[in-house]
Amino acid sequence: MSDFTMDTGADGVAVITWDVPDKSMNVLSLEGLDQLDALVDAALADEAVKGIVITSGKDSFAGGMDLNVIAKMKEMAGDDPARGLFEGIMKMHTLLRKIERAGMDPKTNKGGKPIAAALPGTALGIGLELPLSTHRIFCAPAPKAKIGLPEIMVGIFPGAGGTTRLVRKMGAMVASPFLLEGKLSDPVRAQKAGLIDEVVADPVGAAKEWVLNAKDADILKPWDAKGYKMPGGAPYHPAGFMTFVGASAMVNGKTKGVYPAAKALLSAVYEGALVPFDTALKIEARWFTNVLMNPSSGAMIRSLFINKEALEKGAVRPAGVPDQKVSKVGVLGAGMMGAGIALVSAQAGIEVVLLDRDQAAADKGKGYSEAHVAKGLQRKKITEEQGQQMLDRILATTDYDALKGCDLIIEAVFEDPKIKAEVTRAVDAVTGDDCIFATNTSTLPISELAKASKNADQFIGIHFFSPVDKMLLVEIIKGKQTGDRAVAKALDFVRQIRKTPIVVNDARFFYANRCIIPYINEGIRMVKEGVAPALIENAAKMVGMPLGPLQLVDETSIDLGAKIARATKAGMGDAYPDGEVDEVIFWMEEQGRLGRKSKAGFYDYDEAGKRVGLSQMVQDKYPQSEDQPDLIEVQHRLLFVQSLEAVRALEEGVLMDIREGDVGAILGWGFAPWSGGPLSWLDMIGAPYAAERCDHLEAAYGPRFACPDLLREMADKNQSFYGRFGGETSKAA
C-alpha cells in the first residue's frame, strides 16, 4: 500500500492524500518521498489538472520524519555517510522547491499550478515544512492540534526548508521562537503568528475553492519576486545586523555552546540570508548534515525521541497483564506534592479523593488546582465549563471511607516510616483487595514500607518530582514483593497523566536521587577544598547542567540535605562516605542559611527571593585556594560522579534498562541533555577513556571515582553501553 494516493475530480483539482498504513500519525519515509514526487510530477504534467491540494487521510496531517530515514541516507553513500545525508536532504529540498515553483516559467514566474495544503490537525516538523512549500495553508479548527517545528528539542533543527522559508516569511526575530525554542501553537494562534493562512471548518473544500480561483500573483512566493526584502532586515542591513548580533548572544547565553543544533541553525539562517533562496537551501542542507553527523544530535534523538516514546508506550510494561487504567485515585496528604498529584490526575479525567488530617489542609490542597484553573481561564487555555468539570473531580476530605472504590492509592505524607505505616494500615481497612497502594517517597526503602501493607505484592513506589504538574518524569520503584499488576497499574497511570515513566528496583535513593545527591555533594566538596564557587557553578552550566550544584541545593533546601545526610549516616554507619560534605551542610544549617526559602544559602537573595549573587559569607568561611583547578577537571568531577552511579545502578540491577537510565537522567534532574544522558555520554567519550579518567580522578579525589567492574570490562573489550545492551531491557551480567 502507498503512503500517498491521488484522486483528480471533475473540477480539475488533484487531491493528494497522505495516509501511511498502520500508523496513527503520518511520518515521511524515503519510499513516501518518492511516491509524493511521482504524484506531483503527474499532476503538474496533466493538462486536465488545474490545481493540487495536499491533505491527510487521518485526523492529523503529519508528525514529522521517520527517523529511520537518517540511517538509510547514511547507508546510501557507503563509506561517506555525510554525502549520503546531504544528497538525501537535497532530494527533499528539490521536491519541495518543485511544489513551490509549481511548474511556473522561471523567467516570467507565470503559468504555475496553484498548490494548497489542507491540514485536518497536527502538523509538526516535515509535516509543516511540506505545507510551507505550498502556496496557501488551510487548517481545521482542532483546539488540541499542534502546529510547529519542534526539531530543536531533540537536538536537530528544521532541515527540509523550514528554517529558510520561515525566516524569509517572517524575519529572523519573529521566526526565532518557532525555530530556536520549538514553540508549538494551536491552529488559531498559528494563523495569528503567520505559520498558516486560514482556519476553516472544511480545509479541503476551502483549499479546492482557492486553487480554482488563484492567480499567478497568488502563488509567487515573496522571495521569488523581484525586489524582495527580508522582514526585519538582512544581516547587512542596520536593523538586521542588530537582530543577528542579539540572536547570537542569546543562543550562546542559553546553550553555553554545548548544543550544536542551535548554533548550526543560526549559522544556516545568517549565511542563507546573504545569498539567493536556492543557495540558501543548500547552506541549510549542509548545516543540517553537519548536525546529523554530530554524536550529540544522535544521542539526543535516541534518548529524547525514540527511547522516551518507547517508554511512554509501555516498553518495560509486564507482558500479559490486562489494561490497568485508573478510574478513581486516592491521594493521601494534600501538601505540595499531593496537591500536584491531584491536579494532574483530575486533568487526565480521573476521579480524585484528596485526603488530609484536617479539612482546612485538604481544602488548601484542592486550592492548588483552583489556582491552576483560574490561571488557565485568564490565559484563555480552558473554558469555565472545562475548569469546573476538572475541579468537580476532586473531593477534598478527611474521611477515609471516601477512599472506597479507589483502584489506586497514592500516599504522599511526610517522609516518616511510622506515619506512612499508620496511613497504609488505615487505607487497607477501607479499600478492596484489588486496590494498588503506591507510596510517593524519594529515599525510604519500598520493601520496608511494604511490611505495613496486607498485600505486599500490591505495594509499589511512585516517586514524583516537584513541581508535579511541570516535571515530566515519574520514577516507579519495585519492592522485593511487588507484583506485575502493581507495576502495570503504576505504568498505566503515568501514561494517563501524560508523563514519562522509568521502572527501577528498590535500593537506597533508588536511581534519580542516587545520582543527584553525589552531584550536589561534589559541588559542596569543592567549596570546602577552596575551589571558587563561581567556577563550580559556571563549569556545571557550561557542560549543560541546568543548575549548578550549589544553586540546586539552595532550591531543594539545605536542611533537607542535612536531614538526608543524618538518615544516610545512621543507615550506613562506618561506610558513610560524605563526612566532608556534612561539615559544610551542618554549618550552613546552624547559620540558618537553608537556601532560597530562608533567603540565604550558597547564594544571597533579596526580599523577593531573587538570587543576587554567591554568598560572601560562605566564601569567607571556606576561602578560595590560590591555585584553581582546570575547567575540564571540575566538569569531569561533576559529570563522572553522576555517570558512575548510573553505571553502578545498572551493574547492581537497580536499573534494568539503559534507556531508562538516560531518559530518567535528562527528564528527572536535567543531566546534560546534549549528551543523551549519562550512559550515552560515556559511550560518546568511549569506555577506554572513561576508565582512564576514573583512575585519574580516583587517585586525586578518592574511591567515589573508582571505575566500576562493568565499565572496566567494557573498556578492556572496547564496548559501548548501547552496543552491548542494544537499548533493550537488560541487566548487567
XYZ file of C-alpha atoms in Angstrom:
733
model
C 0.000 0.000 0.000
C 1.137 3.529 -0.782
C 1.670 6.316 1.711
C 0.364 8.836 -0.838
C -2.540 8.499 -3.259
C -4.064 10.957 -5.751
C -7.588 11.488 -6.980
C -8.472 14.077 -9.619
C -12.073 15.255 -9.587
C -14.261 16.604 -12.341
C -13.442 20.116 -11.092
C -9.828 19.620 -12.176
C -8.360 19.597 -8.650
C -5.955 16.774 -7.904
C -6.195 15.815 -4.221
C -3.055 14.084 -2.931
C -3.841 12.255 0.307
C -1.127 11.288 2.778
C -2.187 8.240 4.767
C 0.576 5.932 5.978
C -0.815 2.420 6.596
C -0.744 1.076 10.170
C 0.330 4.420 11.658
C -1.791 6.623 13.909
C 0.049 9.658 12.538
C 1.777 10.188 9.199
C 5.580 10.165 9.062
C 7.640 10.705 5.925
C 9.763 7.799 4.688
C 12.088 7.624 1.685
C 9.504 5.496 -0.113
C 6.826 8.069 0.681
C 9.075 10.841 -0.590
C 9.411 9.056 -3.950
C 5.655 8.444 -4.124
C 4.860 12.101 -3.461
C 7.440 13.214 -6.031
C 5.881 10.992 -8.696
C 2.339 12.216 -7.938
C 3.363 15.876 -8.032
C 5.096 15.285 -11.385
C 1.988 13.579 -12.752
C -0.324 16.357 -11.570
C 1.884 19.124 -12.943
C 2.160 17.356 -16.294
C -1.581 16.635 -16.617
C -3.253 19.434 -18.573
C -6.624 18.485 -17.051
C -5.314 19.327 -13.569
C -5.933 22.968 -12.647
C -4.501 22.813 -9.155
C -3.403 20.494 -6.358
C -4.494 20.034 -2.740
C -2.277 18.046 -0.395
C -4.093 16.673 2.649
C -4.168 13.733 5.064
C -6.393 10.715 5.469
C -6.029 10.921 9.258
C -7.252 13.414 11.881
C -3.783 14.977 11.865
C -1.546 15.952 8.956
C 1.859 14.589 9.959
C 4.098 14.110 12.970
C 7.425 14.522 11.211
C 10.110 12.440 9.586
C 10.528 8.694 10.002
C 13.849 8.702 11.867
C 14.924 5.538 10.043
C 15.357 7.843 7.045
C 18.517 9.313 8.576
C 20.145 5.893 8.939
C 19.114 4.900 5.391
C 20.539 8.100 3.935
C 23.864 7.441 5.661
C 23.944 3.888 4.301
C 23.313 5.004 0.730
C 26.779 6.510 0.340
C 28.681 3.598 1.873
C 31.879 4.920 3.447
C 30.792 8.545 3.071
C 27.672 8.926 5.271
C 27.851 12.742 5.199
C 27.494 12.711 1.417
C 24.557 10.315 1.692
C 22.832 12.626 4.165
C 23.462 15.755 2.113
C 22.202 14.166 -1.103
C 19.135 12.765 0.660
C 18.325 16.147 2.211
C 18.774 17.881 -1.135
C 16.350 15.381 -2.637
C 13.716 16.642 -0.194
C 14.604 20.251 -0.995
C 14.254 19.537 -4.719
C 10.760 18.101 -4.261
C 9.541 20.917 -2.002
C 11.019 23.514 -4.344
C 9.189 21.781 -7.230
C 5.936 22.166 -5.269
C 6.753 25.791 -4.530
C 7.535 26.696 -8.140
C 4.618 24.518 -9.370
C 5.723 24.443 -13.000
C 5.842 28.235 -13.460
C 8.117 29.768 -16.091
C 11.480 30.598 -14.462
C 11.730 33.917 -16.312
C 8.186 35.256 -16.109
C 7.115 33.491 -12.891
C 3.810 32.684 -14.596
C 1.965 29.548 -15.673
C 2.288 27.591 -12.456
C -0.480 25.497 -10.905
C -1.806 26.578 -7.510
C -0.987 24.102 -4.736
C -2.588 24.316 -1.295
C -2.230 22.282 1.899
C -5.321 21.205 3.844
C -4.454 20.207 7.397
C -7.037 18.281 9.440
C -4.969 18.745 12.603
C -1.445 18.486 13.979
C 1.424 19.339 11.629
C 4.925 19.001 13.089
C 8.402 19.004 11.588
C 8.300 17.915 7.951
C 4.526 17.945 8.489
C 4.771 21.743 8.488
C 7.783 22.119 6.175
C 5.820 20.470 3.351
C 2.820 22.840 3.729
C 5.205 25.823 3.942
C 6.350 24.983 0.409
C 2.768 25.178 -0.893
C 1.061 28.439 -1.804
C -1.590 28.535 0.902
C -2.204 26.555 4.110
C -5.707 25.801 5.388
C -6.259 24.096 8.758
C -9.244 22.703 10.616
C -10.117 24.429 13.942
C -8.931 21.486 16.049
C -8.164 23.001 19.503
C -5.815 20.181 20.517
C -3.853 20.255 17.255
C -0.247 21.440 17.412
C 1.448 23.340 14.611
C 5.197 23.931 14.674
C 8.795 22.903 14.181
C 9.954 21.168 17.391
C 13.169 19.657 15.980
C 15.455 21.768 18.194
C 14.027 19.950 21.238
C 15.580 16.670 20.126
C 18.950 18.007 19.031
C 18.420 18.913 15.366
C 16.739 21.790 13.513
C 14.221 22.074 10.636
C 16.349 20.933 7.717
C 13.817 20.413 4.914
C 13.472 24.084 4.089
C 11.545 25.037 7.214
C 14.372 27.162 8.565
C 14.977 29.101 5.358
C 11.285 29.554 4.466
C 10.156 30.663 7.916
C 12.916 33.268 8.197
C 12.181 34.623 4.698
C 8.470 34.639 5.510
C 8.619 36.261 8.966
C 12.107 37.617 9.510
C 14.717 36.206 11.877
C 13.371 37.876 15.029
C 9.747 36.771 14.615
C 10.747 33.262 13.485
C 13.167 32.672 16.380
C 10.654 31.310 18.953
C 9.456 28.725 16.426
C 12.957 27.727 15.319
C 15.169 28.156 18.394
C 12.607 27.220 21.052
C 10.446 24.757 19.099
C 7.320 26.729 20.059
C 4.083 24.929 19.160
C 0.731 26.637 18.558
C -2.875 25.600 18.134
C -4.388 26.439 14.712
C -5.849 29.806 15.766
C -2.577 31.010 17.292
C -0.625 29.561 14.342
C -2.737 31.664 11.980
C -2.210 34.802 14.052
C 1.534 34.136 14.068
C 1.612 33.666 10.305
C 2.542 29.968 10.288
C -0.643 29.078 8.413
C -3.086 31.147 6.368
C -6.656 30.151 7.220
C -8.551 28.194 9.889
C -11.733 26.759 8.352
C -14.218 24.021 9.180
C -13.647 22.297 5.818
C -9.977 22.773 4.904
C -10.125 20.525 1.826
C -13.187 22.296 0.442
C -11.688 25.727 1.115
C -8.384 24.674 -0.443
C -10.123 23.408 -3.575
C -12.042 26.659 -3.960
C -8.856 28.672 -3.515
C -6.765 26.765 -6.089
C -9.531 27.113 -8.677
C -9.530 30.903 -8.258
C -5.866 31.635 -7.588
C -3.978 33.917 -9.976
C -0.271 33.891 -10.907
C 0.451 36.562 -8.303
C -1.183 34.457 -5.580
C 1.256 31.584 -6.000
C 4.508 33.521 -6.359
C 6.439 33.414 -3.088
C 7.815 36.804 -1.961
C 11.409 35.567 -2.088
C 10.993 34.619 -5.759
C 9.678 38.069 -6.679
C 11.912 40.939 -7.773
C 12.758 43.451 -5.068
C 12.203 41.041 -2.164
C 13.479 42.309 1.176
C 13.678 40.136 4.275
C 11.277 41.242 7.045
C 13.257 42.890 9.820
C 16.271 43.317 7.588
C 19.032 41.104 6.206
C 22.340 40.787 8.115
C 23.933 43.640 6.117
C 21.008 45.976 6.945
C 21.446 48.035 10.179
C 18.283 46.604 11.784
C 19.035 43.082 10.616
C 22.617 43.338 11.834
C 21.433 44.083 15.367
C 18.966 41.198 15.205
C 21.700 38.712 14.356
C 24.110 40.116 16.946
C 21.386 39.753 19.586
C 20.397 36.281 18.384
C 23.982 35.068 18.550
C 24.360 36.366 22.107
C 21.025 34.838 23.126
C 21.848 31.427 21.659
C 25.257 31.280 23.298
C 23.828 32.546 26.578
C 21.168 29.835 26.649
C 23.134 26.907 25.243
C 26.606 27.728 26.616
C 27.900 26.380 23.319
C 27.143 22.724 24.078
C 24.096 22.304 21.801
C 25.338 22.059 18.194
C 21.877 22.354 16.620
C 21.166 25.878 17.862
C 24.494 27.209 16.616
C 24.109 25.397 13.283
C 20.584 26.766 12.834
C 21.763 30.311 13.457
C 24.634 29.835 11.007
C 22.244 28.496 8.353
C 19.943 31.486 8.851
C 22.739 34.080 8.794
C 24.609 32.638 5.822
C 21.406 31.847 3.953
C 20.170 35.410 4.326
C 23.188 36.669 2.347
C 22.511 34.625 -0.790
C 19.668 33.761 -3.219
C 16.960 31.376 -1.998
C 18.146 28.203 -3.780
C 21.685 28.697 -2.490
C 20.255 29.260 0.994
C 18.588 25.844 0.802
C 21.960 24.240 0.042
C 23.500 26.053 3.009
C 20.660 24.802 5.229
C 21.239 21.257 3.947
C 24.983 21.457 4.677
C 24.443 22.680 8.240
C 21.707 20.075 8.765
C 24.133 17.388 7.586
C 26.744 18.786 9.978
C 24.321 18.460 12.898
C 23.204 14.951 11.943
C 26.833 13.834 11.845
C 27.439 15.195 15.357
C 27.231 12.405 18.001
C 25.358 14.785 20.306
C 22.409 15.005 17.915
C 22.234 11.236 17.507
C 22.287 10.748 21.276
C 19.584 13.366 21.852
C 17.332 11.900 19.147
C 17.774 8.427 20.624
C 17.043 9.459 24.229
C 14.557 12.307 23.878
C 12.566 10.944 20.956
C 12.993 7.234 20.263
C 13.596 5.926 23.792
C 11.300 8.405 25.528
C 8.469 7.471 23.176
C 9.159 3.753 23.663
C 8.969 4.081 27.455
C 5.745 6.080 27.227
C 4.213 3.375 25.034
C 4.984 0.639 27.555
C 8.387 -0.744 26.523
C 9.001 -2.024 30.072
C 5.398 -2.933 30.953
C 4.999 -6.520 32.242
C 3.721 -8.806 29.487
C 0.335 -10.454 29.775
C -1.184 -8.023 32.305
C -4.520 -6.604 31.084
C -5.180 -2.858 30.918
C -4.988 -1.234 34.356
C -6.461 2.162 33.554
C -7.205 4.119 36.735
C -10.760 5.385 37.256
C -10.559 6.646 40.850
C -7.404 7.593 42.744
C -6.988 8.390 46.410
C -4.247 10.899 47.236
C -3.189 10.907 50.884
C -1.586 14.139 52.014
C -2.651 17.459 50.496
C 0.706 19.200 50.736
C 2.622 20.489 47.734
C 3.253 17.000 46.337
C -0.226 15.614 47.000
C -1.885 18.736 45.604
C 0.159 18.402 42.420
C -0.729 14.716 42.036
C -4.421 15.556 42.500
C -4.188 18.247 39.806
C -2.557 16.097 37.110
C -4.948 13.223 37.896
C -8.031 15.421 37.566
C -6.636 16.894 34.348
C -6.462 13.338 32.993
C -10.157 12.801 33.734
C -9.603 10.651 36.824
C -11.856 10.983 39.883
C -9.720 12.108 42.855
C -10.144 11.795 46.620
C -7.690 14.239 48.238
C -7.400 13.328 51.909
C -5.624 15.058 54.782
C -5.845 15.082 58.586
C -7.960 18.250 58.753
C -10.394 19.789 56.297
C -8.506 23.074 56.045
C -5.380 21.269 54.800
C -7.412 19.216 52.317
C -9.154 22.347 51.012
C -5.822 24.126 50.691
C -4.573 21.216 48.598
C -7.577 21.498 46.285
C -6.900 25.231 46.173
C -3.772 24.470 44.157
C -5.981 23.090 41.381
C -8.374 26.026 41.723
C -5.485 28.449 41.242
C -4.338 26.467 38.206
C -7.826 26.666 36.683
C -8.021 30.403 37.371
C -4.722 30.927 35.578
C -5.916 28.792 32.653
C -9.094 30.873 32.377
C -7.095 34.094 32.487
C -4.874 32.860 29.671
C -7.907 31.502 27.775
C -6.456 27.986 27.661
C -9.624 26.412 29.066
C -13.291 27.334 29.321
C -15.176 27.868 32.582
C -17.075 24.646 31.959
C -13.865 22.652 31.441
C -12.320 24.159 34.559
C -15.354 23.407 36.711
C -15.575 19.834 35.415
C -11.959 19.289 36.396
C -12.447 20.732 39.885
C -15.613 18.669 40.384
C -13.483 15.533 40.017
C -11.533 16.411 43.197
C -13.115 15.631 46.565
C -11.188 17.237 49.447
C -11.916 15.323 52.642
C -10.693 13.902 55.966
C -12.860 10.766 55.713
C -11.060 7.511 54.906
C -14.391 5.955 53.886
C -14.318 8.210 50.810
C -11.461 6.009 49.542
C -13.842 3.117 48.951
C -13.932 2.294 45.259
C -10.450 3.641 44.582
C -8.382 1.340 42.363
C -5.155 3.226 43.120
C -3.981 4.947 46.295
C -1.011 7.335 46.232
C 0.321 8.161 49.667
C 2.215 11.458 49.815
C 2.564 12.135 53.554
C 5.727 13.091 55.481
C 8.932 11.115 54.885
C 8.495 9.261 58.182
C 8.197 5.446 58.137
C 5.907 5.432 61.207
C 3.433 7.915 59.706
C 3.490 6.084 56.382
C 2.824 2.761 58.144
C -0.168 4.217 60.033
C -1.650 5.592 56.825
C -1.077 2.304 54.985
C -2.968 0.321 57.641
C -5.814 2.881 57.696
C -6.211 2.606 53.927
C -6.092 -1.197 53.960
C -9.071 -1.157 56.330
C -11.384 0.520 53.803
C -10.134 -0.385 50.313
C -10.800 -3.532 48.306
C -8.350 -6.386 47.849
C -7.620 -5.353 44.267
C -6.583 -1.772 45.132
C -2.965 -0.921 44.393
C -1.146 1.113 47.063
C 1.669 3.435 45.933
C 3.920 5.409 48.218
C 5.469 8.644 46.994
C 8.915 8.702 48.535
C 12.321 9.818 47.354
C 14.502 7.992 49.887
C 12.704 5.419 52.057
C 13.122 1.732 51.028
C 9.932 0.416 49.418
C 10.405 -3.137 50.667
C 10.486 -1.918 54.276
C 7.443 0.326 53.848
C 5.552 -2.576 52.241
C 5.700 -4.515 55.546
C 2.842 -2.367 56.838
C 0.595 -3.476 53.961
C -1.672 -6.511 53.975
C -0.841 -7.045 50.294
C 2.895 -6.505 49.741
C 2.545 -7.690 46.139
C 0.218 -4.722 45.503
C 2.526 -2.202 47.163
C 4.792 -0.065 44.952
C 6.761 3.173 44.984
C 5.888 6.097 42.736
C 8.421 8.923 43.018
C 7.099 12.185 41.592
C 9.387 15.132 41.006
C 8.451 18.622 42.147
C 6.549 20.539 40.915
C 4.431 17.577 39.810
C 2.476 19.412 37.114
C 5.657 20.635 35.397
C 8.155 17.795 35.799
C 7.945 15.145 33.059
C 9.434 12.113 34.820
C 7.913 9.628 37.264
C 10.163 7.012 38.874
C 8.369 3.733 39.661
C 10.084 1.558 42.285
C 9.528 -2.183 42.640
C 9.838 -3.604 46.135
C 11.078 -7.150 46.662
C 7.498 -8.491 46.673
C 5.870 -6.056 44.219
C 3.844 -7.958 41.629
C 3.417 -7.372 37.912
C -0.111 -5.996 38.252
C 1.113 -3.245 40.571
C 3.845 -2.326 38.081
C 1.355 -2.309 35.200
C -1.076 -0.183 37.243
C 1.613 2.383 38.001
C 2.756 2.493 34.361
C -0.780 2.823 33.014
C -1.491 5.631 35.499
C 1.656 7.506 34.469
C 0.602 7.163 30.844
C -2.840 8.558 31.724
C -1.316 11.681 33.289
C 0.966 12.059 30.236
C 4.312 11.689 31.919
C 7.322 9.511 31.157
C 7.925 6.528 33.462
C 11.031 4.610 34.395
C 10.894 1.416 36.472
C 13.706 0.603 38.883
C 14.334 -1.915 41.636
C 14.368 -0.958 45.302
C 17.687 0.325 46.686
C 18.917 3.284 48.718
C 17.878 6.511 46.913
C 16.519 4.393 44.006
C 18.002 5.781 40.765
C 17.415 9.518 40.456
C 18.477 10.629 43.923
C 21.327 8.129 43.834
C 22.824 10.265 41.036
C 21.599 13.740 42.053
C 22.967 13.658 45.603
C 26.582 12.911 44.546
C 26.364 15.812 42.065
C 25.327 18.215 44.820
C 27.876 16.749 47.230
C 30.724 17.093 44.727
C 29.983 20.797 44.382
C 29.949 21.232 48.155
C 33.185 19.247 48.486
C 34.856 21.600 46.058
C 33.716 24.615 48.099
C 35.415 23.110 51.159
C 38.537 22.410 49.088
C 38.749 26.100 48.171
C 37.505 25.874 44.587
C 35.842 29.152 43.615
C 32.029 28.759 43.847
C 31.668 30.739 40.615
C 33.942 28.245 38.851
C 31.886 25.317 40.179
C 28.563 26.819 39.100
C 29.710 28.038 35.699
C 31.560 24.793 34.934
C 28.305 22.910 35.511
C 26.263 25.231 33.294
C 28.915 25.265 30.564
C 28.724 21.481 30.350
C 24.941 21.545 30.004
C 23.591 21.139 33.545
C 20.531 23.387 34.004
C 21.574 24.325 37.548
C 24.928 24.326 39.253
C 25.141 22.027 42.324
C 25.140 24.952 44.765
C 22.058 26.554 43.239
C 20.367 23.157 43.147
C 20.884 22.521 46.871
C 19.622 26.046 47.607
C 16.454 25.272 45.622
C 15.825 21.904 47.285
C 16.728 23.338 50.745
C 19.862 22.766 52.781
C 18.012 21.492 55.852
C 16.532 18.707 53.695
C 20.088 17.845 52.640
C 21.140 17.763 56.301
C 18.181 15.532 57.179
C 19.025 13.097 54.372
C 22.697 13.121 55.426
C 21.862 12.196 59.031
C 19.490 9.437 57.959
C 22.004 8.041 55.448
C 24.822 8.091 58.006
C 22.635 6.267 60.505
C 21.855 3.625 57.885
C 25.394 3.178 56.534
C 27.459 3.533 59.696
C 31.209 3.417 59.126
C 30.726 3.035 55.372
C 29.266 6.553 55.134
C 31.448 8.499 52.654
C 30.299 12.108 52.917
C 31.640 13.443 56.212
C 33.442 16.323 54.485
C 30.209 17.434 52.873
C 28.341 17.252 56.177
C 30.756 19.704 57.778
C 29.682 22.358 55.280
C 25.979 21.451 55.279
C 25.678 21.350 59.066
C 27.490 24.692 59.385
C 25.085 26.214 56.852
C 22.161 24.766 58.814
C 23.483 26.258 62.078
C 23.818 29.661 60.407
C 20.200 29.490 59.224
C 21.342 29.535 55.611
C 18.784 26.994 54.397
C 18.593 28.073 50.773
C 16.072 30.109 48.823
C 13.279 29.536 51.339
C 15.284 31.371 54.049
C 16.657 33.905 51.529
C 20.186 32.745 52.387
C 22.226 29.751 51.284
C 25.203 29.327 48.992
C 23.627 32.335 47.284
C 22.310 35.579 48.756
C 18.729 36.633 47.949
C 16.731 39.845 48.016
C 13.449 40.250 49.897
C 11.517 38.866 46.911
C 13.606 35.681 46.972
C 15.596 36.527 43.839
C 19.240 35.455 43.703
C 21.615 38.414 43.851
C 24.940 36.582 43.874
C 27.086 33.940 45.538
C 27.389 34.368 49.290
C 30.456 36.220 50.572
C 29.823 34.695 53.998
C 30.294 31.182 52.590
C 33.411 32.274 50.732
C 34.850 33.824 53.931
C 34.250 30.561 55.794
C 35.826 28.492 53.003
C 38.420 30.763 51.335
C 39.435 30.161 47.741
C 42.750 28.418 47.099
C 45.404 30.356 45.259
C 45.626 27.617 42.613
C 42.304 26.874 40.964
C 41.637 23.643 39.045
C 41.248 23.438 35.288
C 37.693 23.922 33.946
C 37.641 20.434 32.381
C 38.738 18.895 35.684
C 35.806 20.487 37.506
C 33.378 19.457 34.761
C 34.638 15.882 34.771
C 34.248 15.646 38.541
C 30.633 16.804 38.237
C 29.743 14.548 35.287
C 31.642 11.426 36.313
C 30.279 11.415 39.853
C 26.769 11.148 38.373
C 27.590 8.842 35.475
C 29.444 6.307 37.612
C 26.414 5.995 39.891
C 24.311 5.290 36.789
C 26.762 2.514 35.830
C 26.674 1.064 39.356
C 22.867 1.174 39.340
C 22.912 -0.836 36.099
C 25.565 -3.172 37.452
C 23.572 -3.861 40.634
C 20.267 -4.384 38.813
C 18.622 -1.239 40.183
C 18.434 0.000 36.603
C 17.011 -2.719 34.380
C 17.106 -0.874 31.066
C 19.769 1.546 29.839
C 17.111 3.591 28.069
C 15.567 4.385 31.447
C 18.981 5.409 32.756
C 19.422 8.058 30.079
C 15.838 9.277 29.726
C 15.392 9.364 33.511
C 18.567 11.385 33.988
C 17.594 14.056 31.455
C 13.941 14.403 32.480
C 14.499 13.871 36.207
C 17.321 16.250 37.022
C 18.467 17.656 33.690
C 21.663 15.700 33.145
C 23.380 17.489 30.209
C 20.635 16.845 27.599
C 23.091 17.410 24.732
C 24.843 14.172 25.780
C 21.752 11.966 25.599
C 22.203 11.014 29.272
C 24.993 9.591 31.463
C 25.343 6.249 29.690
C 25.209 7.895 26.261
C 27.871 10.352 27.429
C 30.159 7.503 28.470
C 29.563 5.926 25.052
C 30.415 9.264 23.443
C 33.784 9.604 25.182
C 34.444 5.848 24.923
C 34.792 3.248 27.678
C 38.631 3.095 27.468
C 38.977 6.849 28.006
C 36.269 6.820 30.697
C 38.120 4.106 32.624
C 41.370 6.044 32.293
C 39.725 9.201 33.653
C 38.236 7.200 36.535
C 41.726 6.075 37.539
C 42.983 9.673 37.466
C 40.019 11.020 39.439
C 40.164 8.206 41.997
C 43.871 8.829 42.633
C 43.256 12.555 43.016
C 39.930 12.674 44.864
C 39.056 9.300 46.335
C 37.199 5.987 45.878
C 33.885 7.553 44.793
C 35.510 7.763 41.341
C 36.639 4.113 41.310
C 35.938 2.534 37.931
C 33.005 0.073 38.225
C 33.799 -3.501 37.176
C 31.270 -3.304 34.343
C 32.874 -0.193 32.869
C 36.364 -1.694 33.268
C 35.298 -4.830 31.437
C 33.721 -2.781 28.662
C 36.897 -0.686 28.377
C 39.002 -3.841 28.012
C 36.678 -5.074 25.255
C 36.226 -1.577 23.754
C 32.444 -1.899 24.118
C 29.723 0.725 24.381
C 26.582 0.559 26.518
C 24.235 0.760 23.543
C 26.408 -1.685 21.641
C 26.446 -4.180 24.497
C 22.889 -3.831 25.746
C 21.306 -2.681 22.496
C 18.770 -0.446 24.169
C 16.710 -3.466 25.135
C 15.648 -4.424 28.619
C 18.783 -5.960 30.088
C 20.549 -6.347 33.370
C 24.303 -6.061 33.544
C 25.758 -9.514 33.587
